[in-house]
Every structure is written in C-alpha cells, then in structure tokens.
Tab-separated table of C-alpha atoms in Angstrom:
chain	number	residue	atom	x	y	z
D	1	MET	CA	0.000	0.000	0.000
D	2	ARG	CA	1.320	3.426	-0.903
D	3	ILE	CA	1.874	5.890	1.918
D	4	SER	CA	-0.531	8.379	0.375
D	5	ASP	CA	-3.297	5.752	0.231
D	6	PHE	CA	-2.710	4.719	3.830
D	7	THR	CA	-2.723	8.243	5.184
D	8	ARG	CA	-6.015	9.054	3.483
D	9	ILE	CA	-7.487	6.355	5.714
D	10	VAL	CA	-5.771	7.903	8.730
D	11	ILE	CA	-7.154	11.338	7.922
D	12	LEU	CA	-10.684	10.056	7.334
D	13	GLY	CA	-10.681	8.078	10.554
D	14	ALA	CA	-8.211	9.899	12.713
D	15	GLY	CA	-9.150	8.189	15.933
D	16	ILE	CA	-8.906	4.638	14.586
D	17	PHE	CA	-5.134	4.419	14.693
D	18	VAL	CA	-4.688	5.909	18.157
D	19	LEU	CA	-3.692	2.851	20.120
D	20	VAL	CA	-4.323	4.259	23.575
D	21	PRO	CA	-7.352	6.009	25.000
D	22	ALA	CA	-7.517	9.758	25.128
D	23	LEU	CA	-5.769	11.512	27.981
D	24	ALA	CA	-7.578	10.965	31.237
D	25	PHE	CA	-8.300	14.646	31.618
D	26	ASP	CA	-9.447	15.416	35.114
D	27	GLY	CA	-10.618	18.972	34.466
D	28	THR	CA	-14.196	20.023	34.711
D	29	ARG	CA	-14.468	20.875	31.013
D	30	SER	CA	-14.973	18.304	28.322
D	31	PRO	CA	-12.393	18.153	25.475
D	32	ASP	CA	-14.937	19.823	23.192
D	33	GLU	CA	-15.118	22.813	25.522
D	34	VAL	CA	-11.445	23.592	25.880
D	35	ALA	CA	-10.100	26.905	24.655
D	36	PRO	CA	-8.515	27.188	21.209
D	37	ALA	CA	-4.840	26.331	21.003
D	38	THR	CA	-2.482	29.139	21.842
D	39	ASN	CA	1.070	29.477	20.664
D	40	ILE	CA	3.485	27.318	22.640
D	41	GLU	CA	6.923	28.450	21.576
D	42	ILE	CA	8.988	25.460	20.563
D	43	VAL	CA	12.406	26.314	19.248
D	44	PRO	CA	13.445	24.375	16.109
D	45	HIS	CA	16.262	21.863	16.375
D	46	SER	CA	19.581	23.663	16.208
D	47	ALA	CA	22.346	22.402	13.981
D	48	MET	CA	24.311	19.550	15.492
D	49	ALA	CA	28.008	19.925	16.165
D	50	VAL	CA	29.797	17.590	13.782
D	51	ALA	CA	33.306	16.428	13.044
D	52	PRO	CA	35.286	18.175	10.294
D	53	ALA	CA	33.723	17.227	6.977
D	54	VAL	CA	35.275	16.244	3.678
D	55	ASP	CA	33.898	17.263	0.312
D	56	ASN	CA	31.261	15.010	-1.181
D	57	VAL	CA	33.113	12.092	-2.678
D	58	ASN	CA	33.044	11.009	-6.286
D	59	LEU	CA	31.012	7.828	-6.070
D	60	THR	CA	32.399	6.135	-9.157
D	61	SER	CA	33.840	3.174	-7.271
D	62	PRO	CA	33.655	-0.350	-8.665
D	63	GLU	CA	30.817	-2.639	-7.675
D	64	ILE	CA	30.982	-4.821	-4.572
D	65	LYS	CA	33.985	-7.112	-4.676
D	66	ARG	CA	33.403	-10.610	-5.973
D	67	GLY	CA	32.011	-12.767	-3.195
D	68	GLN	CA	31.270	-9.773	-0.953
D	69	THR	CA	27.648	-9.525	0.118
D	70	PRO	CA	25.835	-6.194	0.625
D	71	ALA	CA	25.907	-6.840	4.375
D	72	GLU	CA	29.674	-7.366	4.269
D	73	ALA	CA	30.130	-4.168	2.253
D	74	PHE	CA	28.007	-2.340	4.819
D	75	ARG	CA	30.106	-3.597	7.725
D	76	ALA	CA	33.319	-2.782	5.873
D	77	GLY	CA	32.021	0.716	5.224
D	78	LEU	CA	31.259	1.265	8.903
D	79	GLN	CA	34.727	0.032	9.834
D	80	ALA	CA	36.315	2.432	7.350
D	81	LEU	CA	34.371	5.313	8.867
D	82	ARG	CA	35.499	4.325	12.357
D	83	VAL	CA	39.166	4.634	11.386
D	84	GLY	CA	38.607	7.974	9.634
D	85	ASP	CA	38.468	6.796	6.009
D	86	ALA	CA	35.414	8.809	4.997
D	87	ILE	CA	35.919	8.412	1.251
D	88	GLY	CA	36.371	4.651	1.405
D	89	GLY	CA	33.548	4.267	3.914
D	90	VAL	CA	31.065	6.240	1.833
D	91	ARG	CA	31.981	4.301	-1.302
D	92	LEU	CA	31.426	0.983	0.436
D	93	LEU	CA	28.114	2.184	1.878
D	94	GLU	CA	27.024	3.416	-1.554
D	95	ASN	CA	27.834	0.043	-3.056
D	96	ALA	CA	25.880	-1.740	-0.334
D	97	ALA	CA	22.946	0.649	-0.802
D	98	LYS	CA	22.903	0.135	-4.567
D	99	ALA	CA	22.807	-3.610	-3.935
D	100	GLY	CA	19.674	-3.212	-1.833
D	101	HIS	CA	20.924	-2.750	1.735
D	102	PRO	CA	18.437	-0.241	3.251
D	103	ILE	CA	20.361	0.434	6.460
D	104	ALA	CA	23.431	1.376	4.414
D	105	ARG	CA	21.259	3.859	2.538
D	106	TRP	CA	19.852	5.146	5.836
D	107	LYS	CA	23.378	5.632	7.205
D	108	LEU	CA	24.306	7.648	4.123
D	109	GLY	CA	21.192	9.759	4.529
D	110	ARG	CA	22.052	10.538	8.134
D	111	MET	CA	25.654	11.378	7.248
D	112	TYR	CA	24.642	13.871	4.560
D	113	ALA	CA	21.850	15.325	6.714
D	114	ASP	CA	24.173	15.898	9.678
D	115	GLY	CA	27.401	16.681	7.848
D	116	ASP	CA	28.982	13.671	9.529
D	117	GLN	CA	32.393	13.059	7.880
D	118	VAL	CA	31.018	14.448	4.597
D	119	LYS	CA	29.942	17.880	3.472
D	120	ARG	CA	26.328	18.446	4.441
D	121	ASP	CA	24.010	17.912	1.483
D	122	ASP	CA	20.307	17.995	2.330
D	123	LEU	CA	19.187	17.105	-1.177
D	124	ARG	CA	21.385	14.003	-1.271
D	125	ALA	CA	20.153	13.068	2.213
D	126	PHE	CA	16.554	13.542	1.090
D	127	GLU	CA	17.088	11.300	-1.926
D	128	HIS	CA	18.494	8.515	0.236
D	129	PHE	CA	15.648	8.759	2.738
D	130	ARG	CA	12.997	8.957	0.022
D	131	SER	CA	14.412	5.863	-1.664
D	132	ILE	CA	13.942	3.946	1.580
D	133	ALA	CA	10.412	5.315	2.033
D	134	ASP	CA	9.466	4.368	-1.524
D	135	SER	CA	10.904	0.855	-1.350
D	136	HIS	CA	10.300	-0.268	2.231
D	137	ALA	CA	7.148	1.432	3.497
D	138	ASP	CA	5.375	-1.945	3.588
D	139	ASP	CA	8.095	-3.700	5.614
D	140	SER	CA	6.788	-5.505	8.659
D	141	ALA	CA	6.577	-3.273	11.710
D	142	GLY	CA	8.429	-4.323	14.842
D	143	THR	CA	11.522	-5.677	13.102
D	144	PRO	CA	14.991	-4.178	13.683
D	145	GLN	CA	15.038	-2.845	10.117
D	146	SER	CA	11.644	-1.163	10.510
D	147	ARG	CA	13.111	1.359	12.959
D	148	PHE	CA	15.382	2.684	10.226
D	149	VAL	CA	12.569	2.717	7.668
D	150	ALA	CA	10.354	4.711	10.025
D	151	ASN	CA	13.178	7.135	10.754
D	152	ALA	CA	13.718	7.658	7.022
D	153	ILE	CA	10.023	8.377	6.480
D	154	VAL	CA	10.109	10.920	9.305
D	155	ALA	CA	13.196	12.540	7.778
D	156	VAL	CA	11.395	12.896	4.447
D	157	GLY	CA	8.473	14.502	6.265
D	158	ILE	CA	10.754	16.988	8.007
D	159	TYR	CA	12.274	18.002	4.675
D	160	TYR	CA	8.791	18.493	3.224
D	161	LEU	CA	7.849	20.840	6.076
D	162	ASP	CA	10.073	23.661	4.842
D	163	GLY	CA	11.500	22.334	1.585
D	164	ILE	CA	15.153	22.383	0.566
D	165	ALA	CA	16.545	25.686	-0.679
D	166	ASN	CA	17.646	25.866	-4.314
D	167	SER	CA	16.187	22.465	-5.142
D	168	SER	CA	13.064	20.866	-6.556
D	169	VAL	CA	11.961	19.877	-3.043
D	170	LYS	CA	9.455	22.580	-2.134
D	171	ALA	CA	7.634	23.097	1.148
D	172	ASP	CA	4.626	20.781	1.266
D	173	PRO	CA	3.159	20.571	4.807
D	174	ASP	CA	0.276	18.402	3.571
D	175	ARG	CA	2.740	15.808	2.327
D	176	ALA	CA	4.756	16.124	5.525
D	177	ARG	CA	1.666	15.331	7.581
D	178	GLU	CA	1.028	12.277	5.396
D	179	MET	CA	4.545	10.993	6.036
D	180	PHE	CA	4.303	11.537	9.789
D	181	ALA	CA	0.834	9.941	9.934
D	182	TYR	CA	2.066	6.826	8.172
D	183	ALA	CA	5.165	6.351	10.331
D	184	ALA	CA	3.201	7.200	13.486
D	185	SER	CA	0.390	4.750	12.740
D	186	TYR	CA	1.966	1.851	10.854
D	187	PHE	CA	5.344	1.777	12.586
D	188	GLY	CA	4.329	3.413	15.885
D	189	ASP	CA	7.359	5.681	15.629
D	190	ALA	CA	7.594	8.109	18.555
D	191	ASP	CA	9.286	10.894	16.575
D	192	ALA	CA	6.577	10.666	13.917
D	193	GLN	CA	3.917	10.807	16.628
D	194	PHE	CA	5.521	13.945	18.068
D	195	HIS	CA	5.686	15.699	14.703
D	196	LEU	CA	2.132	14.658	13.840
D	197	GLY	CA	0.846	15.930	17.183
D	198	ARG	CA	2.633	19.219	16.690
D	199	LEU	CA	1.100	19.682	13.225
D	200	TYR	CA	-2.376	18.943	14.614
D	201	LEU	CA	-1.747	21.523	17.349
D	202	GLU	CA	-0.562	24.168	14.890
D	203	GLY	CA	-3.117	23.385	12.188
D	204	ARG	CA	-0.307	22.983	9.684
D	205	GLY	CA	-0.715	20.634	6.736
D	206	GLY	CA	-4.396	20.189	7.585
D	207	PRO	CA	-7.053	21.183	10.104
D	208	LYS	CA	-6.160	22.031	13.685
D	209	ASP	CA	-7.358	19.380	16.108
D	210	VAL	CA	-6.313	19.820	19.732
D	211	ARG	CA	-7.716	16.471	20.845
D	212	GLN	CA	-5.750	14.578	18.198
D	213	ALA	CA	-2.670	16.652	19.035
D	214	ALA	CA	-2.897	15.655	22.691
D	215	ARG	CA	-3.412	11.977	21.829
D	216	TRP	CA	-0.406	11.758	19.493
D	217	LEU	CA	1.806	13.739	21.836
D	218	LYS	CA	0.896	11.448	24.718
D	219	LEU	CA	1.700	8.366	22.634
D	220	ALA	CA	5.126	9.808	21.899
D	221	ALA	CA	5.690	11.136	25.421
D	222	ASP	CA	4.885	7.780	26.988
D	223	LYS	CA	7.572	6.223	24.768
D	224	GLY	CA	10.115	8.705	26.110
D	225	GLN	CA	10.151	11.179	23.205
D	226	THR	CA	11.685	14.220	24.884
D	227	GLN	CA	10.148	17.015	22.803
D	228	ALA	CA	6.707	15.441	23.070
D	229	GLN	CA	7.089	15.229	26.849
D	230	ALA	CA	8.014	18.911	26.969
D	231	MET	CA	5.183	20.052	24.723
D	232	LEU	CA	2.561	17.861	26.398
D	233	GLY	CA	3.824	18.890	29.821
D	234	ALA	CA	3.490	22.573	28.944
D	235	MET	CA	-0.016	22.001	27.577
D	236	LEU	CA	-1.142	20.182	30.705
D	237	PHE	CA	0.496	22.623	33.102
D	238	LYS	CA	-0.955	25.728	31.479
D	239	GLY	CA	-4.344	24.208	30.755
D	240	GLU	CA	-4.742	26.492	27.757
D	241	VAL	CA	-5.450	23.849	25.129
D	242	VAL	CA	-6.468	20.961	27.392
D	243	PRO	CA	-8.005	20.814	30.873
D	244	ARG	CA	-5.331	21.765	33.378
D	245	GLN	CA	-3.374	19.035	35.148
D	246	ALA	CA	-0.498	20.996	36.612
D	247	ALA	CA	1.203	18.191	38.538
D	248	ARG	CA	1.087	15.738	35.638
D	249	GLY	CA	2.323	18.452	33.310
D	250	LEU	CA	5.221	19.204	35.638
D	251	MET	CA	6.036	15.487	35.719
D	252	TYR	CA	6.376	15.371	31.919
D	253	LEU	CA	8.395	18.593	31.924
D	254	THR	CA	10.757	17.177	34.552
D	255	MET	CA	11.373	14.037	32.507
D	256	ALA	CA	11.938	16.133	29.383
D	257	ARG	CA	14.366	18.437	31.172
D	258	ASP	CA	16.390	15.498	32.491
D	259	ALA	CA	16.641	13.901	29.028
D	260	ALA	CA	17.090	17.037	26.904
D	261	SER	CA	20.355	17.796	25.163
D	262	SER	CA	22.335	20.931	25.913
D	263	GLN	CA	21.028	22.413	22.651
D	264	GLU	CA	17.396	22.124	23.739
D	265	LYS	CA	17.399	25.094	26.079
D	266	TRP	CA	13.726	25.752	25.399
D	267	ILE	CA	12.872	22.601	27.346
D	268	ALA	CA	14.811	23.737	30.405
D	269	GLU	CA	13.100	27.121	30.174
D	270	LEU	CA	9.629	25.557	30.006
D	271	HIS	CA	10.409	23.455	33.063
D	272	ALA	CA	11.860	26.376	35.018
D	273	ASN	CA	8.854	28.582	34.304
D	274	ALA	CA	6.378	25.856	35.277
D	275	SER	CA	8.276	24.942	38.425
D	276	ALA	CA	8.372	28.582	39.529
D	277	GLN	CA	4.612	28.937	39.033
D	278	ALA	CA	3.635	25.608	40.630
D	279	THR	CA	2.376	25.405	44.175
D	280	ASP	CA	4.077	23.265	46.794
D	281	ASP	CA	1.271	20.718	46.503
D	282	GLU	CA	1.603	20.564	42.722
D	283	ARG	CA	5.358	20.016	42.940
D	284	ALA	CA	4.888	17.293	45.559
D	285	LEU	CA	2.245	15.510	43.480
D	286	ALA	CA	4.471	15.753	40.393
D	287	LEU	CA	7.149	13.819	42.308
D	288	VAL	CA	4.585	11.163	43.219
D	289	PHE	CA	3.605	10.820	39.553
D	290	LEU	CA	7.273	10.636	38.570
D	291	GLU	CA	8.004	7.876	41.067
D	292	ARG	CA	5.050	5.880	39.737
D	293	TRP	CA	6.299	6.440	36.203
D	294	LEU	CA	9.771	5.156	37.067
D	295	LYS	CA	8.149	2.017	38.468
D	296	GLY	CA	6.481	1.422	35.135
D	297	ARG	CA	3.032	2.833	35.841
D	298	HIS	CA	2.241	5.203	32.975
D	299	ASP	CA	-1.367	5.918	33.902
C-alpha cells in the first residue's frame, strides 16, 4: 500500500489508529469545551556539532567485490568510517545501498543530513531517505530494520515541512503530515507521533485538532520522546489547550528536562517557568507521579 493511500485512511478516521485512549483529563471541562490552542513556543532543532567534513566524494567506485555480500560491504564501510576513512567508507556504503541494503542507505542519509564526515548535502540526504520510504514502506513493523525505515520516512516529512533551498523539493506541509501519519500509525514511531501531534496543534498541513494533538503527543511522550514530553507537559500545566493538570504536566516537563540535550534550552526554560509557578502541593504531586512512572506505571 502506498503511503498516500494509507494516510487518506488515517485522515478520514483519525481516531482509529490511536492505540491508547484519550488523555484521562481530570478537568471540569470536556475536550470539546477547551479553549482554542495558543502558541506554545517550541524552538526548532539547532544544527548539530559535527566532526570536520570532507567534500562530497566522487562515487564512481567499482561494484561490490566478488564474493562480498551487501551486508559485508556495509560492515566494511562502517569500519572504514570508524578509522577515519570517509571516502572509502562512503563508497562501500554506496555500493551496499545500490545492492539493496536499506540500512546502508539510511546511514548515508544521516551522514549527509548531519554533515557527519562528509559535506552536508540535504538534497542528497533527502534522496536517500525517500528511496527507503518508496521501497520499504510496507516492511513488517516491529523488526529491527523497521526502525530505520520509520526514521527515514520521518526525515522525508521533516524536509517536506520547509522544503530544501535551491532544489526541486518545495515546502509541502500536507505531504509532511502524510509521512508523519504513516510512520506514526503503521510503525508506531515516537518521533513521527511527536511531529504529527505538533502539526495537529498548529493546524499545519491540515485542520487544527487539539484532541488529536494531545493523543499523538501522549503516545510519543509515553515512549520517552523528549520534545513530546516537553510540549505535552506545557499544555497540561498551562491548561490552555487541554483541561489543566499541573502536577502531571510538571512530571512530563521534569522528565523532558532530564533527558534534553544541551542544545534544547527551550525545554529547560519551560520546566523552570512551570516549576516557579507551581504550588508546593503541585510540585509534591508531580514527584509522586514521577516515582510511579519510574516504576512502570504510565497511567
């Protein structure tokens, strides 16, 4: 089934693919009565610090050596990268990818997207990720390989959000939402669920739907997706787009703060602001919720 066909089903029956019940809101208002979504400032991902890059290599290497399988070429490529041979490593990975090794193609996509040992090239990264999405979208979910397929589909969606400058890849939020919906529903990918929830909250790429936003964000947050925990926590603490649950919101914000990278300062700021506004009782109850969470109770 093509991704576009699958996501039409998701859009027509948005609640069908939500695998957990709606948030157990304990406010006095029903979800239909909550206020319209307000802007929750979420800072975009900043550029990652990377090792010194080499220019994009000329990928005119010979085919895989006689008797060498794609998997062996992939492993050899990784070993070359480990010892600093970026040119040789990329060539081996390209050969493995051309022979049908999807994780080799995923690795190349990540390298070009992050500027990891190669010059950053978003268009080349996009092409690698899109090739995986086109060829492996129907792979069985739950397998080790499916994690890489889902990640590639999410990467394609992220590129479609804003497009790639000076290329044929133009901004297409509708398409981005389709990609996130597929990876979120079929593969249960937490990053896809976060991005899908955020688009529902912002009304980007389709109608705004606060209830669906909260559901998808909770799915991702309960899997440990840091940005989803921060966004959901802020929503619950403020009670501006969902009935207020300050202690539970502070719990999610605390988990997000503890797991956030040094580049995600917006998460630390959200937590600090909420903690300063919370009452002593709310902070105490947040710790109770956190202890229950750490014991495996995600209710």
